[in-house]
Coordinates of C-alpha atoms and ligand atoms in Angstrom, one line a residue:
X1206 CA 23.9 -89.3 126.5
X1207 CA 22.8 -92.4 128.1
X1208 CA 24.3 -95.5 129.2
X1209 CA 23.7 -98.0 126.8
X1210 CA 20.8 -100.8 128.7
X1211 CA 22.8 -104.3 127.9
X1212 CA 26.6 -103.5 127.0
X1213 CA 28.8 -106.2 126.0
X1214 CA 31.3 -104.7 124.1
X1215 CA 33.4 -101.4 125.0
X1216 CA 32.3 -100.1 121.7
X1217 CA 28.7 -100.2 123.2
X1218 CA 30.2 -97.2 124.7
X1219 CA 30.8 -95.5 121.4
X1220 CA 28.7 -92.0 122.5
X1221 CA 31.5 -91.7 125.4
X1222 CA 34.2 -92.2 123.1
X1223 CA 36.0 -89.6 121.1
X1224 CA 34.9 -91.2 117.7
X1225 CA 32.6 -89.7 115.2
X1226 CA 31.2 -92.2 112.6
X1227 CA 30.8 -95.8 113.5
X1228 CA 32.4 -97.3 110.3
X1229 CA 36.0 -95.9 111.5
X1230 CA 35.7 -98.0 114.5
X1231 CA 38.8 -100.5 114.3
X1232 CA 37.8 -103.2 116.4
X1233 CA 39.0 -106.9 117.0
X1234 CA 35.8 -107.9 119.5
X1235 CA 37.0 -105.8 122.5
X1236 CA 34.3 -107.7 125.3
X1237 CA 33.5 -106.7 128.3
X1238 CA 35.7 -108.3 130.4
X1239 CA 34.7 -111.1 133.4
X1240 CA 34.9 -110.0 137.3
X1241 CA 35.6 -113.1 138.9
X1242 CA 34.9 -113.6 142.6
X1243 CA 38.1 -114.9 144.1
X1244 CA 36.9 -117.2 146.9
X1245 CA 40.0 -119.3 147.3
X1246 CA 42.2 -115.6 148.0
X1247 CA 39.2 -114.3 149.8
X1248 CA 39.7 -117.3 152.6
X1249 CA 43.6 -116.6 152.7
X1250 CA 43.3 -112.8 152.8
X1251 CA 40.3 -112.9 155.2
X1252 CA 38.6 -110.5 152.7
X1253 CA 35.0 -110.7 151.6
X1254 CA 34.6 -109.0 148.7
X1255 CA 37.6 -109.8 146.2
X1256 CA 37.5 -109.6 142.8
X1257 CA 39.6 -110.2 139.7
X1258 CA 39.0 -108.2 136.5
X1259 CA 40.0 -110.0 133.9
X1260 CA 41.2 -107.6 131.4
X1261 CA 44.6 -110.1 129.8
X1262 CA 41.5 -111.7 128.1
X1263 CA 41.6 -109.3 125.5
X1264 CA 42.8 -110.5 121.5
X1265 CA 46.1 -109.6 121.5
X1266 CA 46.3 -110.8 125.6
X1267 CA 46.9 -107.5 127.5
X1268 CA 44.2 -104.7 128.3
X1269 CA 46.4 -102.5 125.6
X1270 CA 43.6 -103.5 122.9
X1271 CA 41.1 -101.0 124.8
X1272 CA 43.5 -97.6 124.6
X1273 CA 44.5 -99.0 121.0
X1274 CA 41.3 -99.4 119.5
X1275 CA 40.6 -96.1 120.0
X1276 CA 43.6 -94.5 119.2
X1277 CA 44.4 -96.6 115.7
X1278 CA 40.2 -95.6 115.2
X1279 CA 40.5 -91.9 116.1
X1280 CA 43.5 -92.8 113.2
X1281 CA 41.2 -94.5 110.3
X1282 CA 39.2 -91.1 111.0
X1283 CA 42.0 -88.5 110.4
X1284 CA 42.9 -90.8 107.2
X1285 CA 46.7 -92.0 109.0
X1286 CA 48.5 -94.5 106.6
X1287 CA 51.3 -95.0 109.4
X1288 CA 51.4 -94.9 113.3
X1289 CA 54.0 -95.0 115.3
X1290 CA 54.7 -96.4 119.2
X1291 CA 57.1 -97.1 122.2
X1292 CA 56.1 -100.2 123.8
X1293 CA 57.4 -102.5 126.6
X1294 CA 55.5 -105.0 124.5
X1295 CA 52.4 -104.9 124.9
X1296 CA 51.4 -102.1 123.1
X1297 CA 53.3 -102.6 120.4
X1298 CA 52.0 -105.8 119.7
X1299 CA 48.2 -105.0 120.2
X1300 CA 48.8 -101.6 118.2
X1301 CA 50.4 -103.8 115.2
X1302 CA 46.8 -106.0 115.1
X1303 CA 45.2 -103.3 115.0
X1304 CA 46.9 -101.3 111.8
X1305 CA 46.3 -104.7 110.3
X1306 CA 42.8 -104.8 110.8
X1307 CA 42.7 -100.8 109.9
X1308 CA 45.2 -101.4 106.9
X1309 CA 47.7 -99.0 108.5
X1310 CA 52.0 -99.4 108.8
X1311 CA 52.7 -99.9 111.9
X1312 CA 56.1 -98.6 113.3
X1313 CA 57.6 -100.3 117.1
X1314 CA 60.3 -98.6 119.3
X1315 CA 60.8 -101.2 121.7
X1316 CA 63.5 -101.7 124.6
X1317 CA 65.9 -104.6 124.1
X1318 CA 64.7 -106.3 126.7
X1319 CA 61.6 -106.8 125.5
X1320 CA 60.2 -110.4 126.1
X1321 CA 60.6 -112.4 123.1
X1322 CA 56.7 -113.4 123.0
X1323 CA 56.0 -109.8 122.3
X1324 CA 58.4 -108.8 119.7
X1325 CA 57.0 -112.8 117.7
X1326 CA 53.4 -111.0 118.2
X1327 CA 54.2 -107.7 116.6
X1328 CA 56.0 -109.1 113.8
X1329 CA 53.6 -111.9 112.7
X1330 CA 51.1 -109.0 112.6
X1331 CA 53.7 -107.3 110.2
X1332 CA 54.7 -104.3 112.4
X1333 CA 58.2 -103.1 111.8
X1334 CA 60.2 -103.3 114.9
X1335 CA 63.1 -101.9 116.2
X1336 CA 64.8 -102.6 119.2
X1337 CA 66.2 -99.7 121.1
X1338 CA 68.9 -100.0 123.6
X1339 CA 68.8 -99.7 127.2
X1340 CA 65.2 -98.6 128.9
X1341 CA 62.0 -97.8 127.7
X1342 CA 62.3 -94.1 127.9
X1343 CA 64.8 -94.2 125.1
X1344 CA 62.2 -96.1 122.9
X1345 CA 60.1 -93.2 124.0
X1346 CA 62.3 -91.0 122.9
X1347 CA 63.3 -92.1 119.4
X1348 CA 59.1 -92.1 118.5
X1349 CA 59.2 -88.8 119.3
X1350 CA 61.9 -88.0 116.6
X1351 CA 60.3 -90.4 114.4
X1352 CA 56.4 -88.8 114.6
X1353 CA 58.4 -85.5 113.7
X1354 CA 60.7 -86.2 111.6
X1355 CA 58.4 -88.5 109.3
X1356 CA 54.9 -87.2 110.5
X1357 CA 54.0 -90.3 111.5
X1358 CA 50.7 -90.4 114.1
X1359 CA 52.4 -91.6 117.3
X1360 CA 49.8 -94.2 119.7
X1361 CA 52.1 -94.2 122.3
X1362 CA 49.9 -95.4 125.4
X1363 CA 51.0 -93.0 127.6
X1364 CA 49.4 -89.6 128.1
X1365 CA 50.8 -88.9 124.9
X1366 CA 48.0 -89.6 122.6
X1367 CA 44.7 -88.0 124.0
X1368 CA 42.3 -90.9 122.7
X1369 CA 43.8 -93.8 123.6
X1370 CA 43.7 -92.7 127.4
X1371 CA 39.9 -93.2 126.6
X1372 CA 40.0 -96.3 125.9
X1373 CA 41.1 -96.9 129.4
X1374 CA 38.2 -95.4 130.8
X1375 CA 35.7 -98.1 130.3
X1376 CA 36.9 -100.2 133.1
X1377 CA 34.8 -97.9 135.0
X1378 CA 31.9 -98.3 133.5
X1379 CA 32.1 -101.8 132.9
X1380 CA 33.0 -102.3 137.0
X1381 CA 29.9 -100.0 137.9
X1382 CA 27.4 -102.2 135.4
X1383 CA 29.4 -105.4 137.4
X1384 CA 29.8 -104.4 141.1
X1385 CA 29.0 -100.9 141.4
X1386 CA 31.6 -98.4 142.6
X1387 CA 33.8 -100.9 144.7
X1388 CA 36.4 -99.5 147.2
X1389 CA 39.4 -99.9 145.6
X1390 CA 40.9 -100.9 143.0
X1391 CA 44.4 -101.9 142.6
X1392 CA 46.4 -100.7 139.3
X1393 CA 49.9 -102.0 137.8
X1394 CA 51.4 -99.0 136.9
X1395 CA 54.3 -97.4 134.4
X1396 CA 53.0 -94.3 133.7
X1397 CA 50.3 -94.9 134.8
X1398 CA 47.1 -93.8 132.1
X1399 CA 45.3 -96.7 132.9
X1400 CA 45.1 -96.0 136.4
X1401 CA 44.2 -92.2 135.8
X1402 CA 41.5 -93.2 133.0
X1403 CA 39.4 -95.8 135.2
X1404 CA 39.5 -92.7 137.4
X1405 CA 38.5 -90.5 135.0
X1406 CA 35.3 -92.7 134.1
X1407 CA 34.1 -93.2 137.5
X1408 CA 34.0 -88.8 137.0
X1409 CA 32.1 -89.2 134.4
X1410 CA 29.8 -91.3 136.1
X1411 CA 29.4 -89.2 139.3
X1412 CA 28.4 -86.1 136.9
X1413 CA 25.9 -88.0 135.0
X1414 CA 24.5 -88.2 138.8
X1415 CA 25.0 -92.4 138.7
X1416 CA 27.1 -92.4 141.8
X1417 CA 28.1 -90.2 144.5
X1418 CA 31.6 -91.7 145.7
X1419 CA 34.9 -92.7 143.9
X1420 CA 36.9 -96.1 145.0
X1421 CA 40.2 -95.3 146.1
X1422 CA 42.8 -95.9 143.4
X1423 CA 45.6 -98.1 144.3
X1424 CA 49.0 -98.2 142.1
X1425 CA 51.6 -100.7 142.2
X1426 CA 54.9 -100.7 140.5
X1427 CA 57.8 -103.3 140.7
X1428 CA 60.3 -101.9 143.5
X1429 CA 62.8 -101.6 141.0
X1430 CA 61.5 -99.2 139.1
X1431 CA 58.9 -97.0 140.8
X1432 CA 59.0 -93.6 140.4
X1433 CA 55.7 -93.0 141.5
X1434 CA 55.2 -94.9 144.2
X1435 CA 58.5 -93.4 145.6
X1436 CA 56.8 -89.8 145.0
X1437 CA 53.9 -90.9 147.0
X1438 CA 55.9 -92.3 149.9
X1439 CA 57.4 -89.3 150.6
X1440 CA 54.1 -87.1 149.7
X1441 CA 55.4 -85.3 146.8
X1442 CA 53.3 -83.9 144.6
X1443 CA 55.8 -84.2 141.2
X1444 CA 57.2 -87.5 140.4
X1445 CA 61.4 -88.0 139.4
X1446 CA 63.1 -90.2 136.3
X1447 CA 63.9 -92.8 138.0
X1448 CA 67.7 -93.4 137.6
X1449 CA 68.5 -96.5 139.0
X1450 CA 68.2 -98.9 136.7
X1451 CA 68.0 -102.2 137.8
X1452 CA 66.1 -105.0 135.2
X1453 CA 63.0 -105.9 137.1
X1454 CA 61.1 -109.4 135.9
X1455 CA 57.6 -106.8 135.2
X1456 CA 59.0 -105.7 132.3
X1457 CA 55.4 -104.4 130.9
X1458 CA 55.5 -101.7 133.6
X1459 CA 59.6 -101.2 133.7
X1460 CA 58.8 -97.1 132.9
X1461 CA 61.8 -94.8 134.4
X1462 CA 59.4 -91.8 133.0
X1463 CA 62.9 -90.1 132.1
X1464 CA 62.1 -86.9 130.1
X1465 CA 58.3 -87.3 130.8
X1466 CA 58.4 -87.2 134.2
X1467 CA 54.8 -85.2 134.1
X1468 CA 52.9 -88.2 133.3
X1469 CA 54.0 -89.4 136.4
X1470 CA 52.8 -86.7 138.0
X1471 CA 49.2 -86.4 136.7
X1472 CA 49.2 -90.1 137.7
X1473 CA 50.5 -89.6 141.3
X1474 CA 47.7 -86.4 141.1
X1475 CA 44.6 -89.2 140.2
X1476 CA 46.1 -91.4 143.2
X1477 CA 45.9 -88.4 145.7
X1478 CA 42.6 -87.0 144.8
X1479 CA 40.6 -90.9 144.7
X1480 CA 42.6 -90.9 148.7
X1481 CA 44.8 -93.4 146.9
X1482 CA 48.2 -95.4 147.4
X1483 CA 51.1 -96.0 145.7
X1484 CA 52.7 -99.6 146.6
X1485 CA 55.4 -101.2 145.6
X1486 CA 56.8 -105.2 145.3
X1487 CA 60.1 -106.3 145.4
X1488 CA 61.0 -109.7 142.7
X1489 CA 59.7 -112.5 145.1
X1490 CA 56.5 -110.9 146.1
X1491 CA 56.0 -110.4 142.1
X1492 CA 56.6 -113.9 141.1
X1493 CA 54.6 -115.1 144.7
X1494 CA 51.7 -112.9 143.3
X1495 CA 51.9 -114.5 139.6
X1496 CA 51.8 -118.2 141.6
X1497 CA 49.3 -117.2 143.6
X1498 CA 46.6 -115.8 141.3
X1499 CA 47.3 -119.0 139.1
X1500 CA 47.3 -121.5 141.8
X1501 CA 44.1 -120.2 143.5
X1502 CA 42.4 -118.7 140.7
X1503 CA 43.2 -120.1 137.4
X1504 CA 44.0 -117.2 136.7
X1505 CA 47.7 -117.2 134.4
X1506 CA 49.2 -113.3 134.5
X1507 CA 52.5 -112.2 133.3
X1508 CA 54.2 -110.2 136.0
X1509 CA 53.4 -107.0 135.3
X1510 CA 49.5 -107.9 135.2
X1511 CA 50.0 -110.3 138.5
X1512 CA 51.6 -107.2 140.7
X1513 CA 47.7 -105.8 141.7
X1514 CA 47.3 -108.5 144.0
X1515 CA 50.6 -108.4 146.0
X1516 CA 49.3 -104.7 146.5
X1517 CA 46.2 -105.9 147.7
X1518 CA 48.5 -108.4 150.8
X1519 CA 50.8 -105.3 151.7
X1520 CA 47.5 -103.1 152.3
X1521 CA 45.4 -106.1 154.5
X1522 CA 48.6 -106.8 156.4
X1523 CA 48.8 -102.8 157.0
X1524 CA 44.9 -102.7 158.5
X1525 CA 44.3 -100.3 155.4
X1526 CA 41.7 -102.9 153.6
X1527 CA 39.0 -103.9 156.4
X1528 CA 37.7 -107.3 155.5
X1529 CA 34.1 -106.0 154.4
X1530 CA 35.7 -103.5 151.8
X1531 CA 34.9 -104.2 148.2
X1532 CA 38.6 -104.6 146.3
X1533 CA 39.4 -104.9 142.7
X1534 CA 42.5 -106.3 141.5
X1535 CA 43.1 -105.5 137.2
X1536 CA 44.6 -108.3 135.6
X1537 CA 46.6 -106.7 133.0
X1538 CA 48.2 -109.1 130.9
X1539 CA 48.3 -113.1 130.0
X1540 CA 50.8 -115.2 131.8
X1541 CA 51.9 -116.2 128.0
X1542 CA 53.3 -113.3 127.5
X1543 CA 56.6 -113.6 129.3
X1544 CA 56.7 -117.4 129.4
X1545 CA 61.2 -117.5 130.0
X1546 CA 60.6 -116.5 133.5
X1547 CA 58.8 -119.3 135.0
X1548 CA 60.0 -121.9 132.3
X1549 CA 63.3 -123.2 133.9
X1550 CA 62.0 -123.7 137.1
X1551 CA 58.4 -125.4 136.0
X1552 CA 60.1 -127.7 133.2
X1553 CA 62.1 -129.3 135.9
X1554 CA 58.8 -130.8 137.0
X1555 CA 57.0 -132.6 134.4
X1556 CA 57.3 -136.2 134.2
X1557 CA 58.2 -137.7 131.1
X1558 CA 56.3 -141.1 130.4
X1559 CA 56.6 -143.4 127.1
X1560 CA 53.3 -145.8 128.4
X1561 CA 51.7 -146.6 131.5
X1562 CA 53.0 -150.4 131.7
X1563 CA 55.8 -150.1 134.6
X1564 CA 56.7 -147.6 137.4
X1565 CA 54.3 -144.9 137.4
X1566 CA 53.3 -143.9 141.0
X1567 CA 51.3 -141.3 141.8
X1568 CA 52.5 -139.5 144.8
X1569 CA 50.6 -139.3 147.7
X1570 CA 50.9 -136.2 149.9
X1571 CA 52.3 -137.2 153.3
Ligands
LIG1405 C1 51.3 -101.2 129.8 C2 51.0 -102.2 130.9 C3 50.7 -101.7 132.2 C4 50.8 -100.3 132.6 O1 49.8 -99.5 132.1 P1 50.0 -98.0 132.0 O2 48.6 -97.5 131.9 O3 50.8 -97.7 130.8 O4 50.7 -97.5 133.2 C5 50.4 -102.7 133.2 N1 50.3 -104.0 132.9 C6 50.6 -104.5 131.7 C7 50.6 -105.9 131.5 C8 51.0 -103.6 130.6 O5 51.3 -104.1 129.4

């Protein structure tokens, strides 16, 4: 197999992929995604080498349309009419365009929490949705029972479903066609596929011979809810459910892992063996990362996409990042997404105007 010469799409990538025929490819456009030099961060962090991959800009907004594509697919193939999937959101909603596009029912077990942005996507895309209550491993759960009761073909993006974690994989190639093998690369984890799949390409690339190191894989979960990371910081090698639950604002990686706690720990395993960290952000350094990223980058995340670069701060600050290292922050999901969050406070300051002819003043900064 050989790297394809001029990719622009992950499905350039179809001989690495776990599908057979080319026509039961379910795609909506899946492009390779930007890497965006951030110069304005770079300054602040005294980094030089910092880098945004841009994977909300996918169709449905988060980089769920990769691991779905292939799953939904690696579906069309085995002939599925109807797939099922827990989702805190995002995966529901990009898994629902996609059984439209592959003419498939498309079942959602989501937690009540759920931002309202995401449940509007899934339906308009005709999934049928049902809210679960209390956290996502509940909506976990009830899939489970659902693929075995009704013998539905479950796309949970977990480690459940052993194609869509291939989907994930690409990053890697895509950031070695970009930038090479950079140093690290920081990861909002829930369970944490994402994080073990750009790991797993960068294998795949060191046994085809194309590079001879990996970059250190960084994950970062919302203090209120991070099993892993917790793990990590006291150098365990199996990850707990996390018990405490307390509603964090990054509900797309809010994953307690209760009843799967294994995924956790194959996650916690990638971190270890790339010489890895787990990190984690309490609220304010979430919602200072989503400002941030925005303010100096144009770049619009929702807070569990945004989390990457507060890891990246908590590592500089800690002497672990030396300002020549190459660092990769995945952007995970569009700012749209979760709008309630940020509305309140950024309503309060637009002006209202009904014509130019009296009292507008531009302020002036003192
Ligand atoms: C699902 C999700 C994650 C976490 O990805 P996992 O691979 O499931 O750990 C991160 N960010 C966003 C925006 C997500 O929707």
């Amino acid at each position: 197999m050989k790297l394809p010469p001029n990719p622009k799409e992950m499905w350039d990538y179809i001989d690495f992929l776990p599908i057979e025929e080319r026509n039961n490819v379910v795609s909506l456009g899946e492009s390779i995604s930007p890497l965006l030099e951030a110069k304005n961060l770079e300054k602040q962090l005294g980094l030089d080498n910092l880098y945004i991959k841009d994977y909300a800009r996918n169709t449905t907004g988060s980089f769920k349309d990769r691991p779905n594509s292939v799953g939904i697919s690696k579906a069309k193939e085995f002939g599925i009419d109807t797939i099922v999937i827990a989702s805190s959101g995002n995966a529901s909603s990009s898994a629902a365009a996609y059984a439209a596009k592959g003419n498939m029912r498309c079942i959602v077990f989501v937690p009540e929490s759920t931002p309202k942005e995401k449940l509007v996507q899934a339906r308009v895309y005709q999934a049928e949705v049902f809210k679960v209550k209390g956290h996502y491993s509940n909506a976990f759960r009830l899939a489970m029972e659902a693929t075995s009761k009704y013998g539905w073909y479950n796309v949970t993006t977990t480690y459940l479903n052993p194609y869509t974690v291939e989907g994930n994989k690409v990053v890697a190639y895509e950031l070695f066609e970009q930038i090479g093998v950079p140093d690290f690369i920081f990861v909002p984890i829930g369970a944490g596929p994402l994080l073990y799949g750009t790991l797993k390409g960068f294998k795949e690339l060191k046994m085809m011979g194309k590079i001879d190191k990996y970059p250190r894989m960084v994950g970062v979960q919302a203090a209120r809810c991070s099993p892993i990371v917790e793990a990590f910081e006291k150098n365990q090698r199996e990850v707990k459910g996390w018990t405490k639950e307390i509603p964090t604002i990054a509900s797309g990686i809010n994953d307690p892992l209760i009843g799967y706690e294994n995924d956790g720990s194959l996650t916690l395993e990638a971190i270890y063996q790339s010489k890895g960290y787990g990190v984690k952000l309490q609220e304010e350094a979430i919602l200072e990362s989503i400002h941030s990223l925005a303010k100096e980058e144009g770049i619009f995340a929702e807070p569990a996409g945004a989390v990457g670069l507060g890891g990246v701060k908590q590592l500089v600050d800690k002497g672990v990042i030396k300002p020549a290292d190459k660092v990769v922050v995945l952007v995970t999901g569009h700012g749209l997404k979760n709008i309630a969050i940020l509305a309140q406070e950024e309503l309060k300051l637009i002006s209202q105007l009904t014509d130019l002819n009296n009292n507008l003043t531009i302020k002036k900064e003192e």
